[in-house]
Amino acid sequence: MAETSTRWREALADNTNPLYKAAWLVFTDRISAEMAFEHLKDAQEAVVPFLNEILADDSLFDNDSPGKGVAPANAVRLLGEYQAREAFPKILELYADSTSPAMRSASVYAVNKFGPEVLDQIIEWAGEDGTRRPKAAALMVEIGVGNDKAFETLLGWIDPEVSGLE
């Protein structure tokens, strides 16, 4: 289990903390990622590491945690808004491993914000063994419309015997 950070607790408790606004926006249910980003876009240097710390705190994913488990999904959406490439592998991991519809939705949202620039990372993440390919394909469909590389990759993943495309 990941080590629990206290930085988010400190930020929520102290209105003079530079991350106070970020903490309250991330821990609020039903917040618009676009609206939160508008409030936080000038603080990217401080906010992105803070969001990554939230994702590293396993206790925040629980429904009985502060924010009722919404903070990680909100953090993922905001990382997408920031297009924080350093967070992309973690976002893919959360997309693959989470059973939470909110987290899966947040991950797809973030991938859309990154756009086609992350296509190669998704293909690499899908791996050669095929176990992640269905999830990777769903993400590629989101960002790969009109992209020849996405189309060719997806076509290459289709089993000719099943699809009839021999």
mmCIF file of C-alpha atoms in Angstrom:
data_model
loop_
_atom_site.group_PDB
_atom_site.id
_atom_site.type_symbol
_atom_site.label_atom_id
_atom_site.label_comp_id
_atom_site.label_asym_id
_atom_site.label_seq_id
_atom_site.Cartn_x
_atom_site.Cartn_y
_atom_site.Cartn_z
ATOM 1 C CA MET A 1 0.000 0.000 0.000
ATOM 2 C CA ALA A 2 1.292 3.437 -0.863
ATOM 3 C CA GLU A 3 2.360 5.708 1.921
ATOM 4 C CA THR A 4 -0.318 8.143 3.013
ATOM 5 C CA SER A 5 0.549 11.774 2.352
ATOM 6 C CA THR A 6 -0.407 14.437 4.844
ATOM 7 C CA ARG A 7 0.056 17.308 2.410
ATOM 8 C CA TRP A 8 -3.539 17.126 1.232
ATOM 9 C CA ARG A 9 -4.765 17.150 4.844
ATOM 10 C CA GLU A 10 -2.670 20.218 5.568
ATOM 11 C CA ALA A 11 -3.930 21.947 2.423
ATOM 12 C CA LEU A 12 -7.578 21.259 3.282
ATOM 13 C CA ALA A 13 -7.141 22.549 6.840
ATOM 14 C CA ASP A 14 -5.211 25.773 6.223
ATOM 15 C CA ASN A 15 -6.641 28.527 4.037
ATOM 16 C CA THR A 16 -3.187 30.137 3.840
ATOM 17 C CA ASN A 17 -1.699 26.996 2.292
ATOM 18 C CA PRO A 18 -0.837 27.584 -1.393
ATOM 19 C CA LEU A 19 -2.620 24.312 -2.251
ATOM 20 C CA TYR A 20 -5.792 25.130 -0.290
ATOM 21 C CA LYS A 21 -7.874 25.937 -3.377
ATOM 22 C CA ALA A 22 -6.520 22.929 -5.272
ATOM 23 C CA ALA A 23 -7.292 20.604 -2.369
ATOM 24 C CA TRP A 24 -10.857 21.806 -2.000
ATOM 25 C CA LEU A 25 -11.513 21.593 -5.726
ATOM 26 C CA VAL A 26 -10.084 18.071 -5.968
ATOM 27 C CA PHE A 27 -11.943 16.770 -2.913
ATOM 28 C CA THR A 28 -15.291 18.227 -4.020
ATOM 29 C CA ASP A 29 -17.877 15.943 -5.568
ATOM 30 C CA ARG A 30 -19.457 16.980 -8.868
ATOM 31 C CA ILE A 31 -16.797 19.496 -9.796
ATOM 32 C CA SER A 32 -16.214 20.355 -13.430
ATOM 33 C CA ALA A 33 -12.635 19.610 -14.444
ATOM 34 C CA GLU A 34 -12.704 22.547 -16.846
ATOM 35 C CA MET A 35 -13.855 24.921 -14.109
ATOM 36 C CA ALA A 36 -11.301 23.592 -11.623
ATOM 37 C CA PHE A 37 -8.575 23.935 -14.245
ATOM 38 C CA GLU A 38 -9.555 27.554 -14.893
ATOM 39 C CA HIS A 39 -9.016 28.269 -11.199
ATOM 40 C CA LEU A 40 -5.731 26.365 -11.039
ATOM 41 C CA LYS A 41 -4.101 26.704 -14.461
ATOM 42 C CA ASP A 42 -1.528 29.260 -13.313
ATOM 43 C CA ALA A 43 -0.372 27.015 -10.459
ATOM 44 C CA GLN A 44 0.646 23.999 -12.546
ATOM 45 C CA GLU A 45 4.139 23.748 -11.068
ATOM 46 C CA ALA A 46 2.724 23.236 -7.563
ATOM 47 C CA VAL A 47 -0.549 21.507 -8.411
ATOM 48 C CA VAL A 48 0.661 18.676 -10.681
ATOM 49 C CA PRO A 49 2.949 17.094 -8.031
ATOM 50 C CA PHE A 50 0.122 17.514 -5.504
ATOM 51 C CA LEU A 51 -2.282 15.664 -7.828
ATOM 52 C CA ASN A 52 0.267 12.876 -8.297
ATOM 53 C CA GLU A 53 0.562 12.562 -4.501
ATOM 54 C CA ILE A 54 -3.204 12.139 -4.298
ATOM 55 C CA LEU A 55 -3.009 9.293 -6.836
ATOM 56 C CA ALA A 56 -0.253 7.660 -4.797
ATOM 57 C CA ASP A 57 -2.388 7.632 -1.624
ATOM 58 C CA ASP A 58 -4.349 4.368 -1.779
ATOM 59 C CA SER A 59 -6.574 5.393 1.134
ATOM 60 C CA LEU A 60 -8.167 8.164 -0.951
ATOM 61 C CA PHE A 61 -9.723 5.660 -3.357
ATOM 62 C CA ASP A 62 -12.083 4.353 -0.667
ATOM 63 C CA ASN A 63 -15.660 5.599 -0.514
ATOM 64 C CA ASP A 64 -15.277 6.283 3.200
ATOM 65 C CA SER A 65 -12.196 8.487 2.686
ATOM 66 C CA PRO A 66 -12.267 12.294 2.731
ATOM 67 C CA GLY A 67 -14.060 13.356 -0.431
ATOM 68 C CA LYS A 68 -15.832 9.977 -0.536
ATOM 69 C CA GLY A 69 -13.315 8.606 -3.026
ATOM 70 C CA VAL A 70 -13.711 11.341 -5.667
ATOM 71 C CA ALA A 71 -10.311 12.998 -5.184
ATOM 72 C CA PRO A 72 -8.315 10.509 -7.301
ATOM 73 C CA ALA A 73 -10.757 10.703 -10.237
ATOM 74 C CA ASN A 74 -10.778 14.502 -10.032
ATOM 75 C CA ALA A 75 -6.971 14.463 -9.883
ATOM 76 C CA VAL A 76 -6.839 12.325 -13.047
ATOM 77 C CA ARG A 77 -9.150 14.729 -14.891
ATOM 78 C CA LEU A 78 -7.035 17.708 -13.850
ATOM 79 C CA LEU A 79 -3.821 15.944 -14.868
ATOM 80 C CA GLY A 80 -5.443 15.511 -18.266
ATOM 81 C CA GLU A 81 -6.323 19.205 -18.373
ATOM 82 C CA TYR A 82 -2.695 20.041 -17.585
ATOM 83 C CA GLN A 83 -1.565 17.397 -20.090
ATOM 84 C CA ALA A 84 0.920 16.272 -17.456
ATOM 85 C CA ARG A 85 2.816 13.649 -19.455
ATOM 86 C CA GLU A 86 4.686 12.411 -16.386
ATOM 87 C CA ALA A 87 1.334 11.221 -15.005
ATOM 88 C CA PHE A 88 0.270 9.376 -18.147
ATOM 89 C CA PRO A 89 1.642 5.921 -17.170
ATOM 90 C CA LYS A 90 -0.227 6.138 -13.848
ATOM 91 C CA ILE A 91 -3.421 7.167 -15.660
ATOM 92 C CA LEU A 92 -3.098 4.112 -17.932
ATOM 93 C CA GLU A 93 -2.522 1.903 -14.898
ATOM 94 C CA LEU A 94 -5.620 3.284 -13.170
ATOM 95 C CA TYR A 95 -7.673 2.829 -16.336
ATOM 96 C CA ALA A 96 -6.578 -0.799 -16.612
ATOM 97 C CA ASP A 97 -6.891 -1.761 -12.968
ATOM 98 C CA SER A 98 -9.847 0.204 -11.663
ATOM 99 C CA THR A 99 -13.318 -1.252 -11.361
ATOM 100 C CA SER A 100 -14.697 2.177 -10.494
ATOM 101 C CA PRO A 101 -16.791 3.678 -13.294
ATOM 102 C CA ALA A 102 -15.792 7.149 -12.070
ATOM 103 C CA MET A 103 -12.077 6.361 -12.370
ATOM 104 C CA ARG A 104 -12.443 4.708 -15.751
ATOM 105 C CA SER A 105 -14.433 7.693 -17.005
ATOM 106 C CA ALA A 106 -11.858 10.117 -15.577
ATOM 107 C CA SER A 107 -9.057 8.168 -17.261
ATOM 108 C CA VAL A 108 -10.781 8.274 -20.660
ATOM 109 C CA TYR A 109 -11.403 12.006 -20.158
ATOM 110 C CA ALA A 110 -7.705 12.560 -19.392
ATOM 111 C CA VAL A 111 -6.548 10.504 -22.378
ATOM 112 C CA ASN A 112 -8.816 12.595 -24.609
ATOM 113 C CA LYS A 113 -7.168 15.740 -23.250
ATOM 114 C CA PHE A 114 -3.724 14.351 -24.080
ATOM 115 C CA GLY A 115 -4.908 13.607 -27.603
ATOM 116 C CA PRO A 116 -3.154 11.679 -30.378
ATOM 117 C CA GLU A 117 0.295 12.618 -29.060
ATOM 118 C CA VAL A 118 0.053 9.686 -26.613
ATOM 119 C CA LEU A 119 -0.858 7.090 -29.238
ATOM 120 C CA ASP A 120 2.618 5.522 -29.248
ATOM 121 C CA GLN A 121 2.563 5.235 -25.446
ATOM 122 C CA ILE A 122 -0.811 3.489 -25.583
ATOM 123 C CA ILE A 123 0.434 1.054 -28.242
ATOM 124 C CA GLU A 124 3.544 0.306 -26.190
ATOM 125 C CA TRP A 125 1.434 -0.070 -23.031
ATOM 126 C CA ALA A 126 -0.845 -2.545 -24.834
ATOM 127 C CA GLY A 127 2.094 -4.914 -25.085
ATOM 128 C CA GLU A 128 2.707 -7.870 -27.290
ATOM 129 C CA ASP A 129 0.827 -10.454 -25.245
ATOM 130 C CA GLY A 130 -2.568 -8.965 -26.040
ATOM 131 C CA THR A 131 -3.982 -8.839 -22.513
ATOM 132 C CA ARG A 132 -4.260 -5.050 -22.498
ATOM 133 C CA ARG A 133 -5.229 -4.690 -26.125
ATOM 134 C CA PRO A 134 -9.004 -4.450 -25.581
ATOM 135 C CA LYS A 135 -8.514 -1.595 -23.116
ATOM 136 C CA ALA A 136 -5.887 0.036 -25.310
ATOM 137 C CA ALA A 137 -8.204 -0.280 -28.308
ATOM 138 C CA ALA A 138 -10.974 1.535 -26.448
ATOM 139 C CA LEU A 139 -8.595 4.399 -25.691
ATOM 140 C CA MET A 140 -7.280 4.465 -29.247
ATOM 141 C CA VAL A 141 -10.802 4.756 -30.599
ATOM 142 C CA GLU A 142 -11.248 7.819 -28.375
ATOM 143 C CA ILE A 143 -8.168 9.646 -29.662
ATOM 144 C CA GLY A 144 -7.378 7.967 -32.965
ATOM 145 C CA VAL A 145 -10.271 8.993 -35.199
ATOM 146 C CA GLY A 146 -8.790 9.738 -38.609
ATOM 147 C CA ASN A 147 -5.326 8.625 -37.491
ATOM 148 C CA ASP A 148 -3.803 6.104 -39.894
ATOM 149 C CA LYS A 149 -1.423 4.670 -37.302
ATOM 150 C CA ALA A 150 -4.281 4.019 -34.866
ATOM 151 C CA PHE A 151 -6.332 2.391 -37.611
ATOM 152 C CA GLU A 152 -3.460 0.195 -38.835
ATOM 153 C CA THR A 153 -2.575 -0.844 -35.280
ATOM 154 C CA LEU A 154 -6.166 -1.771 -34.458
ATOM 155 C CA LEU A 155 -6.488 -3.643 -37.734
ATOM 156 C CA GLY A 156 -3.293 -5.556 -36.935
ATOM 157 C CA TRP A 157 -4.729 -6.604 -33.586
ATOM 158 C CA ILE A 158 -7.848 -8.134 -35.108
ATOM 159 C CA ASP A 159 -7.735 -11.900 -35.403
ATOM 160 C CA PRO A 160 -8.311 -12.627 -39.114
ATOM 161 C CA GLU A 161 -10.217 -15.821 -38.335
ATOM 162 C CA VAL A 162 -12.703 -13.984 -36.132
ATOM 163 C CA SER A 163 -13.074 -10.844 -38.236
ATOM 164 C CA GLY A 164 -13.095 -12.456 -41.666
ATOM 165 C CA LEU A 165 -10.452 -9.940 -42.818
ATOM 166 C CA GLU A 166 -7.978 -12.381 -44.345
#
